[in-house]
PDB file of C-alpha atoms in Angstrom:
ATOM      1  CA  UNK A   1       0.000   0.000   0.000  1.00 62.00           C
ATOM      2  CA  UNK A   2       1.356   3.389  -0.990  1.00 65.00           C
ATOM      3  CA  UNK A   3       0.738   5.997   1.766  1.00 73.00           C
ATOM      4  CA  UNK A   4      -0.711   8.683  -0.512  1.00 74.00           C
ATOM      5  CA  UNK A   5      -0.987  12.080   1.200  1.00 75.00           C
ATOM      6  CA  UNK A   6      -4.320  13.888   1.064  1.00 77.00           C
ATOM      7  CA  UNK A   7      -4.601  16.343  -1.797  1.00 78.00           C
ATOM      8  CA  UNK A   8      -2.275  14.283  -3.986  1.00 83.00           C
ATOM      9  CA  UNK A   9      -3.330  14.178  -7.645  1.00 88.00           C
ATOM     10  CA  UNK A  10      -3.275  10.932  -9.618  1.00 89.00           C
ATOM     11  CA  UNK A  11      -2.509  11.253 -13.337  1.00 90.00           C
ATOM     12  CA  UNK A  12      -3.274   8.348 -15.676  1.00 88.00           C
ATOM     13  CA  UNK A  13      -1.191   8.509 -18.858  1.00 88.00           C
ATOM     14  CA  UNK A  14      -3.547   7.628 -21.702  1.00 84.00           C
ATOM     15  CA  UNK A  15      -2.552   5.294 -24.503  1.00 82.00           C
ATOM     16  CA  UNK A  16       0.238   2.794 -23.974  1.00 84.00           C
ATOM     17  CA  UNK A  17       3.781   3.282 -22.701  1.00 89.00           C
ATOM     18  CA  UNK A  18       7.011   1.419 -23.435  1.00 91.00           C
ATOM     19  CA  UNK A  19       7.342  -0.653 -20.250  1.00 92.00           C
ATOM     20  CA  UNK A  20      11.095  -1.039 -20.739  1.00 93.00           C
ATOM     21  CA  UNK A  21      11.420   2.500 -19.377  1.00 93.00           C
ATOM     22  CA  UNK A  22      12.655   2.951 -15.847  1.00 93.00           C
ATOM     23  CA  UNK A  23      12.028   5.796 -13.430  1.00 91.00           C
ATOM     24  CA  UNK A  24      14.203   8.302 -15.301  1.00 94.00           C
ATOM     25  CA  UNK A  25      12.629   7.519 -18.680  1.00 95.00           C
ATOM     26  CA  UNK A  26       9.123   7.773 -17.252  1.00 96.00           C
ATOM     27  CA  UNK A  27       9.989  11.027 -15.435  1.00 95.00           C
ATOM     28  CA  UNK A  28      11.200  12.417 -18.771  1.00 95.00           C
ATOM     29  CA  UNK A  29       7.929  11.327 -20.379  1.00 92.00           C
ATOM     30  CA  UNK A  30       5.984  13.165 -17.639  1.00 93.00           C
ATOM     31  CA  UNK A  31       7.978  16.336 -18.351  1.00 93.00           C
ATOM     32  CA  UNK A  32       7.935  16.251 -22.144  1.00 90.00           C
ATOM     33  CA  UNK A  33       4.589  14.681 -23.048  1.00 86.00           C
ATOM     34  CA  UNK A  34       2.361  15.451 -20.071  1.00 86.00           C
ATOM     35  CA  UNK A  35       3.950  18.864 -19.362  1.00 91.00           C
ATOM     36  CA  UNK A  36       3.980  18.152 -15.622  1.00 92.00           C
ATOM     37  CA  UNK A  37       6.678  18.162 -12.926  1.00 93.00           C
ATOM     38  CA  UNK A  38       7.447  14.563 -11.854  1.00 93.00           C
ATOM     39  CA  UNK A  39       8.965  15.866  -8.587  1.00 93.00           C
ATOM     40  CA  UNK A  40       5.816  17.736  -7.465  1.00 91.00           C
ATOM     41  CA  UNK A  41       4.436  14.819  -5.393  1.00 89.00           C
ATOM     42  CA  UNK A  42       1.718  13.630  -7.782  1.00 91.00           C
ATOM     43  CA  UNK A  43       1.320   9.983  -8.856  1.00 92.00           C
ATOM     44  CA  UNK A  44       1.705   9.103 -12.540  1.00 93.00           C
ATOM     45  CA  UNK A  45       0.345   5.770 -13.761  1.00 93.00           C
ATOM     46  CA  UNK A  46       1.426   4.144 -17.037  1.00 93.00           C
ATOM     47  CA  UNK A  47       0.134   1.011 -18.781  1.00 92.00           C
ATOM     48  CA  UNK A  48       1.908  -1.242 -21.275  1.00 89.00           C
ATOM     49  CA  UNK A  49       0.624  -2.225 -24.711  1.00 89.00           C
ATOM     50  CA  UNK A  50      -0.760  -5.624 -23.608  1.00 91.00           C
ATOM     51  CA  UNK A  51      -2.586  -4.055 -20.666  1.00 90.00           C
ATOM     52  CA  UNK A  52      -1.380  -6.493 -18.012  1.00 92.00           C
ATOM     53  CA  UNK A  53       1.429  -4.286 -16.629  1.00 94.00           C
ATOM     54  CA  UNK A  54       1.148  -0.901 -14.934  1.00 94.00           C
ATOM     55  CA  UNK A  55       3.864   1.304 -13.447  1.00 95.00           C
ATOM     56  CA  UNK A  56       3.409   4.110 -10.935  1.00 94.00           C
ATOM     57  CA  UNK A  57       5.921   6.935 -10.640  1.00 95.00           C
ATOM     58  CA  UNK A  58       5.860   9.007  -7.439  1.00 93.00           C
ATOM     59  CA  UNK A  59       8.137  11.519  -5.744  1.00 91.00           C
ATOM     60  CA  UNK A  60       7.466  11.448  -1.994  1.00 86.00           C
ATOM     61  CA  UNK A  61       9.512  14.547  -1.149  1.00 85.00           C
ATOM     62  CA  UNK A  62      12.626  12.494  -0.443  1.00 89.00           C
ATOM     63  CA  UNK A  63      13.149  10.629  -3.696  1.00 91.00           C
ATOM     64  CA  UNK A  64      11.569   9.153  -6.788  1.00 93.00           C
ATOM     65  CA  UNK A  65       9.857   5.749  -6.474  1.00 92.00           C
ATOM     66  CA  UNK A  66       8.747   3.340  -9.184  1.00 94.00           C
ATOM     67  CA  UNK A  67       6.109   0.698  -8.466  1.00 94.00           C
ATOM     68  CA  UNK A  68       5.091  -2.050 -10.890  1.00 94.00           C
ATOM     69  CA  UNK A  69       2.090  -4.374 -10.959  1.00 93.00           C
ATOM     70  CA  UNK A  70       1.608  -7.260 -13.418  1.00 94.00           C
ATOM     71  CA  UNK A  71      -1.722  -9.075 -13.584  1.00 94.00           C
ATOM     72  CA  UNK A  72      -1.766 -12.867 -13.954  1.00 94.00           C
ATOM     73  CA  UNK A  73      -5.198 -12.701 -15.609  1.00 93.00           C
ATOM     74  CA  UNK A  74      -7.119  -9.837 -17.153  1.00 92.00           C
ATOM     75  CA  UNK A  75      -6.117  -6.331 -18.098  1.00 91.00           C
ATOM     76  CA  UNK A  76      -6.106  -2.914 -16.491  1.00 89.00           C
ATOM     77  CA  UNK A  77      -9.096  -0.827 -17.571  1.00 84.00           C
ATOM     78  CA  UNK A  78      -7.759   2.351 -19.154  1.00 80.00           C
ATOM     79  CA  UNK A  79      -9.121   5.654 -20.510  1.00 74.00           C
ATOM     80  CA  UNK A  80      -9.752   5.581 -24.265  1.00 70.00           C
ATOM     81  CA  UNK A  81      -7.989   8.885 -25.118  1.00 63.00           C
ATOM     82  CA  UNK A  82      -4.879   8.417 -27.245  1.00 61.00           C
ATOM     83  CA  UNK A  83      -2.553  11.142 -25.875  1.00 61.00           C
ATOM     84  CA  UNK A  84      -2.222  13.143 -22.692  1.00 66.00           C
ATOM     85  CA  UNK A  85      -3.309  12.327 -19.169  1.00 72.00           C
ATOM     86  CA  UNK A  86      -6.487  12.005 -17.152  1.00 73.00           C
ATOM     87  CA  UNK A  87      -6.472  13.365 -13.601  1.00 70.00           C
ATOM     88  CA  UNK A  88      -8.294  11.626 -10.749  1.00 68.00           C
ATOM     89  CA  UNK A  89      -8.255  11.931  -6.981  1.00 58.00           C
ATOM     90  CA  UNK A  90      -6.396   9.490  -4.750  1.00 58.00           C
ATOM     91  CA  UNK A  91      -9.740   8.158  -3.477  1.00 56.00           C
TER      92      UNK A  91
END
């Protein structure tokens, strides 16, 4: 469980992302494509092409963290927009 502080924004990167990217590559994607600051404390969620792998990028004020989740069965449900990001609350 990630201890998400209240008021933290959750950004879902639409489309698919190259899951070979690590934390620095994903942080660069947040800066260049989403036009956001990856060190601002928000969560950024990325999904791979097959839909069974998601990565979460988060800066907790101390350092950058990268979390990964792979599903054994099924796929992550994702927004249908092709580019950009969708913002949701932590709840």
